[in-house]
Amino acid sequence: MAIMNQSIPELESYNEADLERAFAALQDEVRRESNELRSIEAVEQFHLRWLGRKQGRLNLIGEAWRRMAPAESMKPLGIRFNELKKMLISEIEVAKAKAILGPIAEGLPSEEQANLVTFAKRRAGLSPIDITLPGTVRAPGIPHPLLKTMNEIVAVFHHLGYSTALGPQVESDFYNFEALNFPPNHPARDTQDTLLLAGQQAKPSRDRLLMRTHTSPVQIRSMIAQAPPIRIVVPGKVHRNDAADATHSPVFHQVEGLCVDTNITFSDLKGTLDHAMKALFGSSVKTRFFPSFFPFTEPSADVQISCIFCSGAGCRRCKHSGWIELLGCGMVDPAVFASVTEARRKLDPADDAYNPEKITGFAFGMGVERIAMIQHGISEIGHFYSGDMRFLEQFA
Ligand code: PHE
């Protein structure tokens, strides 16, 4: 290392005037040396020579001058050494910047030189703020793809005159099962499928709380609260004790629909859902209805749409059937109207609003994840919940 010739200047005395003179001489020395610096290497040598941790000149002089100092001189000495250190640091910065600029700066007016030095310092990372860098860009928020699809589905029904109804995720057995005509020992009530809240055993069965397994309980809540006609869509989160895999998640989303009025027929159900599927997947999509079973609809059907990937020709996505199963539906079972009537008569014993001789209705329910996955060709349900920006940004 080129730390030689480390002669320590003499300090006459510790009085103010002598300190002043001694430090002024050191500053001169620093300035003279730093003016000679032409290369980054030279600046680094200079840095080491003056500020090196052990053999640095500042350190050596400091040690020597402090050794003899009377107690009351320690503070003024300290202040001056700090100032000198600050000066050294700034000289080093400027010298580095000048070394980087090289001859470019020479001969320019001093103001422009100063600008160039500032610029060079930023280039060299010597300034914490680089105004030449692009700013931090905050991406504008976008609706999550699931919410986007959910809103799309809801909007299709809003255009048909439906309004939105919502219900709680923590639901009672009554709304989730009993009033929907699930018999007491129906397997769906089993803990196999349903997440039950703890500590409910002391309550009567219908009052026990659980996480709703579908959005259908909002059918019951809405009918108890309101006489027909009813046309509602119910978007919401539902929970099932399912293992997660590529297409299942224990928490997912549904959109439920309910229409109750005089003279509502299965044709209305078919027409409504055929329209909705065309609105969601394109007007060339075909629908077909397959017999199915739900305790709260009779008759019940599963709705399939012609495969949007192969237009019905058969492909991997539709398991070579040409059709994709999308939702469940059916005509509201009179047993459901009976539970609603029973509940409404607690408030008005003469209530007859949901007399199945006078009114009929249909209901349907669809999984939002499934529809969004088909819309966008997503093969892993987990992407929706991962928060991975690479996935989410594709929907911006
Ligand atoms: N609630 C049913 C489910 O979760 C779907 C459904 C809703 C079926 C309305 C018929 C009528 O699977």
Coordinates of C-alpha atoms and ligand atoms in Angstrom, one line a residue:
M1 CA 0.0 0.0 0.0
A2 CA 1.2 3.5 -0.8
I3 CA 0.8 4.7 2.7
M4 CA 4.3 6.0 3.2
N5 CA 5.8 9.2 4.2
Q6 CA 3.3 9.6 7.0
S7 CA 5.0 12.5 8.7
I8 CA 2.8 13.9 11.5
P9 CA 2.8 17.7 11.5
E10 CA 3.8 19.4 14.8
L11 CA 1.2 21.0 16.9
E12 CA 2.7 24.1 18.6
S13 CA 0.1 24.2 21.4
Y14 CA -3.6 23.5 22.0
N15 CA -4.7 27.1 22.0
E16 CA -7.3 28.4 19.6
A17 CA -4.9 30.2 17.2
D18 CA -2.5 27.3 16.9
L19 CA -5.3 24.8 16.3
E20 CA -6.7 27.1 13.7
R21 CA -3.4 27.3 11.9
A22 CA -2.7 23.6 12.1
F23 CA -6.0 22.6 10.7
A24 CA -5.8 25.2 7.9
A25 CA -2.5 23.7 6.9
L26 CA -4.1 20.3 6.8
Q27 CA -7.0 21.6 4.6
D28 CA -4.5 23.1 2.2
E29 CA -2.7 19.8 2.0
V30 CA -5.9 18.0 1.3
R31 CA -6.9 20.5 -1.4
R32 CA -3.5 20.5 -3.1
E33 CA -3.5 16.7 -3.3
S34 CA -7.1 16.4 -4.4
N35 CA -6.5 18.8 -7.3
E36 CA -3.9 16.5 -8.7
L37 CA -6.2 13.5 -8.8
R38 CA -6.9 12.5 -12.4
S39 CA -7.9 8.8 -12.3
I40 CA -10.3 6.8 -10.2
E41 CA -7.3 4.7 -9.0
A42 CA -5.6 7.9 -7.8
V43 CA -8.8 8.9 -6.0
E44 CA -8.9 5.6 -4.3
Q45 CA -5.3 5.9 -3.2
F46 CA -6.0 9.3 -1.8
H47 CA -9.1 7.9 0.0
L48 CA -6.9 5.2 1.6
R49 CA -4.1 7.6 2.4
W50 CA -6.4 10.0 4.3
L51 CA -9.2 7.9 5.6
G52 CA -7.7 4.4 5.8
R53 CA -9.0 2.8 9.0
K54 CA -5.7 2.2 10.8
Q55 CA -2.9 3.8 8.8
G56 CA -5.0 6.6 7.4
R57 CA -3.4 10.0 7.8
L58 CA -6.5 11.5 9.6
N59 CA -6.3 8.7 12.1
L60 CA -2.6 8.9 12.7
I61 CA -2.7 12.7 13.2
G62 CA -5.7 12.4 15.4
E63 CA -4.0 9.8 17.6
A64 CA -0.8 11.9 17.9
W65 CA -2.5 15.2 18.7
R66 CA -4.9 13.6 21.2
R67 CA -2.2 11.8 23.1
M68 CA -0.8 15.1 24.5
A69 CA -4.1 17.0 24.6
P70 CA -5.3 18.5 27.9
A71 CA -8.8 17.3 28.8
E72 CA -10.5 20.6 27.9
S73 CA -9.0 20.5 24.3
M74 CA -10.5 17.2 23.4
K75 CA -13.8 18.7 22.3
P76 CA -12.4 21.5 20.0
L77 CA -10.1 18.9 18.6
G78 CA -12.9 16.5 17.9
I79 CA -15.0 19.2 16.2
R80 CA -12.1 20.1 13.9
F81 CA -11.3 16.5 13.0
N82 CA -14.9 15.9 12.1
E83 CA -15.0 19.0 9.8
L84 CA -11.8 17.8 8.2
K85 CA -13.3 14.4 7.6
K86 CA -16.4 15.9 6.0
M87 CA -14.2 18.0 3.8
L88 CA -12.2 14.9 2.8
I89 CA -15.3 13.0 1.9
S90 CA -16.7 15.8 -0.3
E91 CA -13.3 16.3 -2.0
I92 CA -13.2 12.6 -2.7
E93 CA -16.7 12.7 -4.3
V94 CA -15.9 15.6 -6.5
A95 CA -12.5 14.2 -7.5
K96 CA -14.2 10.9 -8.4
A97 CA -16.8 12.7 -10.5
K98 CA -14.1 14.7 -12.2
A99 CA -12.0 11.6 -12.9
I100 CA -15.1 10.0 -14.5
L101 CA -15.8 13.0 -16.6
G102 CA -12.2 13.4 -17.7
P103 CA -11.4 16.0 -20.2
I104 CA -15.1 16.6 -21.0
A105 CA -15.5 19.1 -18.2
E106 CA -12.3 21.0 -19.0
G107 CA -12.7 24.4 -20.5
L108 CA -16.4 24.6 -19.7
P109 CA -17.8 27.5 -17.8
S110 CA -17.8 26.7 -14.1
E111 CA -21.5 26.5 -13.8
E112 CA -21.7 23.8 -16.5
Q113 CA -18.8 22.0 -14.9
A114 CA -20.7 22.0 -11.7
N115 CA -23.7 20.5 -13.5
L116 CA -21.6 17.8 -15.1
V117 CA -20.0 17.0 -11.8
T118 CA -23.4 16.6 -10.2
F119 CA -24.5 14.4 -13.1
A120 CA -21.3 12.4 -12.9
K121 CA -21.7 11.9 -9.2
R122 CA -25.2 10.4 -9.8
R123 CA -23.8 8.2 -12.5
A124 CA -21.2 7.0 -10.1
G125 CA -23.8 6.3 -7.4
L126 CA -22.4 9.0 -5.2
S127 CA -25.7 10.8 -4.7
P128 CA -28.6 9.0 -3.0
I129 CA -31.1 10.7 -5.4
D130 CA -30.8 10.1 -9.1
I131 CA -33.4 12.4 -10.8
T132 CA -32.4 10.9 -14.2
L133 CA -33.8 7.5 -13.2
P134 CA -37.5 6.7 -14.1
G135 CA -39.8 7.2 -11.1
T136 CA -41.4 4.4 -9.2
V137 CA -44.4 3.4 -11.2
R138 CA -47.5 2.4 -9.2
A139 CA -49.5 0.0 -11.4
P140 CA -53.2 1.1 -11.4
G141 CA -55.4 -1.4 -9.7
I142 CA -57.6 -3.8 -11.7
P143 CA -60.5 -6.0 -10.6
H144 CA -59.3 -9.5 -9.7
P145 CA -60.1 -11.9 -12.6
L146 CA -62.6 -13.7 -10.3
L147 CA -64.4 -10.5 -9.4
K148 CA -64.4 -9.5 -13.0
T149 CA -66.1 -12.7 -14.0
M150 CA -68.5 -12.5 -11.1
N151 CA -69.4 -9.0 -12.0
E152 CA -69.9 -10.0 -15.6
I153 CA -72.3 -12.8 -14.6
V154 CA -74.2 -10.5 -12.3
A155 CA -74.4 -7.8 -15.0
V156 CA -76.0 -10.3 -17.5
F157 CA -78.8 -10.8 -15.0
H158 CA -79.1 -7.2 -14.0
H159 CA -79.9 -6.5 -17.7
L160 CA -82.8 -9.0 -17.3
G161 CA -84.2 -7.0 -14.4
Y162 CA -82.6 -9.1 -11.6
S163 CA -81.3 -7.3 -8.5
T164 CA -78.4 -8.4 -6.2
A165 CA -79.0 -10.1 -2.9
L166 CA -76.3 -11.1 -0.4
G167 CA -76.1 -13.3 2.6
P168 CA -73.7 -14.3 5.4
Q169 CA -70.9 -16.8 5.0
V170 CA -71.5 -18.1 8.5
E171 CA -74.9 -19.6 8.1
S172 CA -77.2 -21.7 10.2
D173 CA -78.2 -25.3 9.3
F174 CA -81.7 -24.1 8.8
Y175 CA -80.9 -21.8 5.9
N176 CA -78.1 -23.9 4.4
F177 CA -79.9 -27.2 4.6
E178 CA -83.2 -27.7 6.4
A179 CA -85.3 -25.1 4.6
L180 CA -83.8 -26.2 1.3
N181 CA -85.3 -29.6 1.8
F182 CA -82.1 -31.5 2.7
P183 CA -83.4 -34.5 4.8
P184 CA -81.8 -34.7 8.3
N185 CA -79.3 -37.4 7.4
H186 CA -78.5 -36.2 3.9
P187 CA -74.7 -36.8 3.3
A188 CA -74.2 -33.1 2.4
R189 CA -74.7 -32.3 6.0
D190 CA -71.9 -34.6 7.0
T191 CA -68.7 -33.0 8.2
Q192 CA -67.2 -34.7 5.1
D193 CA -68.5 -31.8 3.0
T194 CA -69.4 -29.1 5.5
L195 CA -67.2 -27.0 7.7
L196 CA -69.1 -26.8 11.0
L197 CA -68.4 -24.1 13.7
A198 CA -67.1 -25.5 16.9
G199 CA -69.2 -25.6 20.1
Q200 CA -72.6 -25.9 18.4
Q201 CA -73.7 -29.3 19.8
A202 CA -75.9 -27.9 22.6
K203 CA -78.1 -26.0 20.0
P204 CA -81.1 -27.5 18.2
S205 CA -79.9 -28.9 14.8
R206 CA -81.4 -26.1 12.8
D207 CA -79.6 -23.4 14.8
R208 CA -76.1 -24.8 14.5
L209 CA -73.7 -22.6 12.7
L210 CA -71.6 -23.7 9.7
M211 CA -69.8 -22.1 6.8
R212 CA -72.3 -22.0 3.9
T213 CA -71.6 -24.7 1.3
H214 CA -73.5 -22.8 -1.4
T215 CA -75.3 -19.5 -2.0
S216 CA -78.7 -21.2 -2.0
P217 CA -79.5 -20.2 1.6
V218 CA -79.9 -16.6 0.3
Q219 CA -82.9 -17.9 -1.7
I220 CA -84.6 -18.7 1.7
R221 CA -83.5 -15.5 3.3
S222 CA -84.9 -13.4 0.4
M223 CA -88.2 -15.2 0.2
I224 CA -88.8 -14.9 3.9
A225 CA -88.1 -11.2 3.7
Q226 CA -90.0 -10.5 0.5
A227 CA -93.2 -11.6 -1.3
P228 CA -93.1 -12.5 -5.0
P229 CA -92.2 -11.4 -7.6
I230 CA -88.6 -12.1 -6.9
R231 CA -85.7 -11.9 -9.3
I232 CA -82.4 -12.0 -7.6
V233 CA -78.7 -12.9 -8.3
V234 CA -76.6 -13.8 -5.3
P235 CA -72.8 -13.6 -5.8
G236 CA -70.7 -14.8 -2.9
K237 CA -68.1 -16.9 -1.2
V238 CA -68.8 -20.5 -0.2
H239 CA -66.9 -23.1 1.8
R240 CA -66.5 -26.9 1.5
N241 CA -64.4 -29.4 3.3
D242 CA -62.7 -30.4 0.1
A243 CA -59.0 -31.1 -0.6
A244 CA -57.5 -28.5 -2.9
D245 CA -56.4 -29.7 -6.3
A246 CA -56.1 -28.3 -9.8
T247 CA -59.9 -27.6 -10.0
H248 CA -61.0 -27.6 -6.4
S249 CA -60.6 -25.1 -3.5
P250 CA -62.2 -25.4 -0.1
V251 CA -63.2 -21.7 -0.5
F252 CA -64.7 -20.7 -3.8
H253 CA -67.4 -18.5 -5.3
Q254 CA -70.8 -19.0 -6.7
V255 CA -73.5 -16.9 -8.3
E256 CA -77.0 -18.1 -7.4
G257 CA -80.2 -17.0 -9.2
L258 CA -83.8 -17.1 -8.1
C259 CA -86.9 -16.1 -10.0
V260 CA -90.4 -16.5 -8.4
D261 CA -93.5 -15.2 -9.9
T262 CA -96.9 -16.3 -11.3
N263 CA -96.6 -18.6 -14.4
I264 CA -92.9 -19.2 -14.3
T265 CA -92.2 -22.3 -16.3
F266 CA -89.2 -24.6 -17.2
S267 CA -89.2 -22.8 -20.6
D268 CA -88.4 -19.5 -18.8
L269 CA -85.6 -21.2 -17.0
K270 CA -84.2 -22.6 -20.3
G271 CA -84.6 -19.3 -22.1
T272 CA -83.0 -17.3 -19.3
L273 CA -79.9 -19.6 -19.0
D274 CA -79.5 -20.0 -22.7
H275 CA -79.4 -16.2 -23.0
A276 CA -77.0 -15.9 -20.1
M277 CA -74.6 -18.5 -21.5
K278 CA -74.6 -16.8 -24.9
A279 CA -74.0 -13.4 -23.2
L280 CA -71.0 -14.9 -21.3
F281 CA -69.4 -17.1 -23.9
G282 CA -70.6 -15.8 -27.2
S283 CA -73.8 -16.0 -29.3
S284 CA -72.7 -19.2 -31.1
V285 CA -72.7 -21.2 -27.8
K286 CA -75.4 -23.9 -27.5
T287 CA -76.9 -25.1 -24.3
R288 CA -78.4 -28.4 -23.3
F289 CA -80.2 -29.5 -20.1
F290 CA -79.6 -32.9 -18.5
P291 CA -81.7 -34.4 -15.7
S292 CA -80.1 -34.0 -12.3
F293 CA -81.0 -33.8 -8.7
F294 CA -81.0 -31.1 -6.0
P295 CA -83.2 -31.4 -2.9
F296 CA -84.5 -27.9 -3.4
T297 CA -85.4 -28.1 -7.1
E298 CA -87.8 -30.4 -8.9
P299 CA -87.3 -31.1 -11.7
S300 CA -83.5 -30.4 -11.6
A301 CA -81.1 -30.1 -14.4
D302 CA -77.4 -29.7 -15.1
V303 CA -76.7 -27.2 -17.9
Q304 CA -74.0 -27.9 -20.4
I305 CA -72.7 -25.6 -23.1
S306 CA -71.1 -26.6 -26.4
C307 CA -67.4 -26.7 -25.9
I308 CA -66.0 -23.2 -26.6
F309 CA -62.6 -24.6 -27.4
C310 CA -63.6 -26.9 -30.2
S311 CA -67.1 -25.7 -31.0
G312 CA -68.5 -29.1 -30.1
A313 CA -66.1 -31.2 -32.2
G314 CA -64.5 -32.8 -29.2
C315 CA -61.1 -31.9 -27.6
R316 CA -59.1 -32.5 -24.4
R317 CA -60.9 -29.7 -22.6
C318 CA -64.4 -31.2 -23.0
K319 CA -63.0 -34.7 -22.6
H320 CA -64.0 -35.3 -26.3
S321 CA -67.7 -35.0 -25.6
G322 CA -68.1 -31.6 -27.2
W323 CA -69.9 -30.3 -24.1
I324 CA -68.9 -28.6 -20.9
E325 CA -71.0 -28.9 -17.7
L326 CA -71.4 -25.5 -16.2
L327 CA -74.2 -25.1 -13.7
G328 CA -77.1 -26.6 -11.7
C329 CA -80.7 -25.5 -11.9
G330 CA -84.3 -26.5 -11.6
M331 CA -87.8 -25.4 -10.6
V332 CA -88.1 -24.4 -7.0
D333 CA -89.4 -27.5 -5.1
P334 CA -92.8 -26.9 -3.4
A335 CA -91.2 -28.2 -0.2
V336 CA -89.0 -25.1 -0.2
F337 CA -92.0 -22.8 -0.6
A338 CA -93.5 -24.7 2.4
S339 CA -90.5 -24.0 4.6
V340 CA -90.6 -20.3 3.6
T341 CA -94.3 -20.1 4.3
E342 CA -93.8 -21.8 7.7
A343 CA -91.2 -19.1 8.6
R344 CA -93.3 -16.2 7.2
R345 CA -96.4 -17.4 9.2
K346 CA -94.4 -16.8 12.4
L347 CA -94.7 -13.1 11.5
D348 CA -98.1 -13.2 9.8
P349 CA -100.2 -16.3 10.4
A350 CA -102.3 -15.6 7.3
D351 CA -99.4 -15.3 4.9
D352 CA -100.0 -17.1 1.7
A353 CA -97.5 -15.3 -0.6
Y354 CA -95.6 -18.5 -1.5
N355 CA -98.6 -20.8 -2.1
P356 CA -97.3 -23.2 -4.8
E357 CA -100.8 -23.4 -6.3
K358 CA -100.4 -19.7 -7.3
I359 CA -96.7 -19.1 -7.9
T360 CA -93.8 -21.0 -9.3
G361 CA -90.1 -20.3 -9.7
F362 CA -86.8 -21.5 -10.9
A363 CA -83.3 -21.3 -9.4
F364 CA -79.8 -21.8 -10.6
G365 CA -76.3 -21.8 -9.2
M366 CA -72.9 -21.6 -10.9
G367 CA -69.3 -21.7 -9.9
V368 CA -67.4 -18.5 -10.6
E369 CA -63.9 -20.1 -10.7
R370 CA -65.0 -22.7 -13.1
I371 CA -66.5 -20.1 -15.5
A372 CA -63.4 -17.8 -15.2
M373 CA -61.1 -20.8 -15.9
I374 CA -63.0 -21.7 -19.0
Q375 CA -63.2 -18.0 -20.2
H376 CA -59.4 -17.6 -19.9
G377 CA -58.2 -21.1 -20.4
I378 CA -56.7 -21.3 -16.8
S379 CA -55.8 -24.8 -15.8
E380 CA -55.0 -24.3 -12.1
I381 CA -57.6 -22.9 -9.7
G382 CA -54.8 -21.9 -7.3
H383 CA -53.6 -19.1 -9.5
F384 CA -56.7 -17.1 -8.4
Y385 CA -55.6 -17.1 -4.8
S386 CA -51.8 -17.0 -5.1
G387 CA -51.4 -13.2 -5.5
D388 CA -48.7 -13.8 -8.1
M389 CA -48.4 -10.6 -10.1
R390 CA -47.3 -12.4 -13.2
F391 CA -50.7 -14.1 -13.3
L392 CA -52.8 -11.1 -12.2
E393 CA -51.1 -8.6 -14.6
Q394 CA -52.5 -10.6 -17.6
F395 CA -55.9 -9.3 -16.7
A396 CA -54.9 -5.6 -16.6
Ligands
PHE1 N1 -76.6 -24.9 -4.7 C1 -76.3 -25.9 -5.8 C2 -74.8 -26.2 -5.6 O1 -74.1 -25.6 -4.8 C3 -76.5 -25.3 -7.1 C4 -77.9 -25.0 -7.5 C5 -78.4 -23.8 -7.2 C6 -78.7 -26.0 -8.0 C7 -79.8 -23.5 -7.5 C8 -80.0 -25.7 -8.3 C9 -80.5 -24.5 -8.0 O2 -74.3 -27.2 -6.2

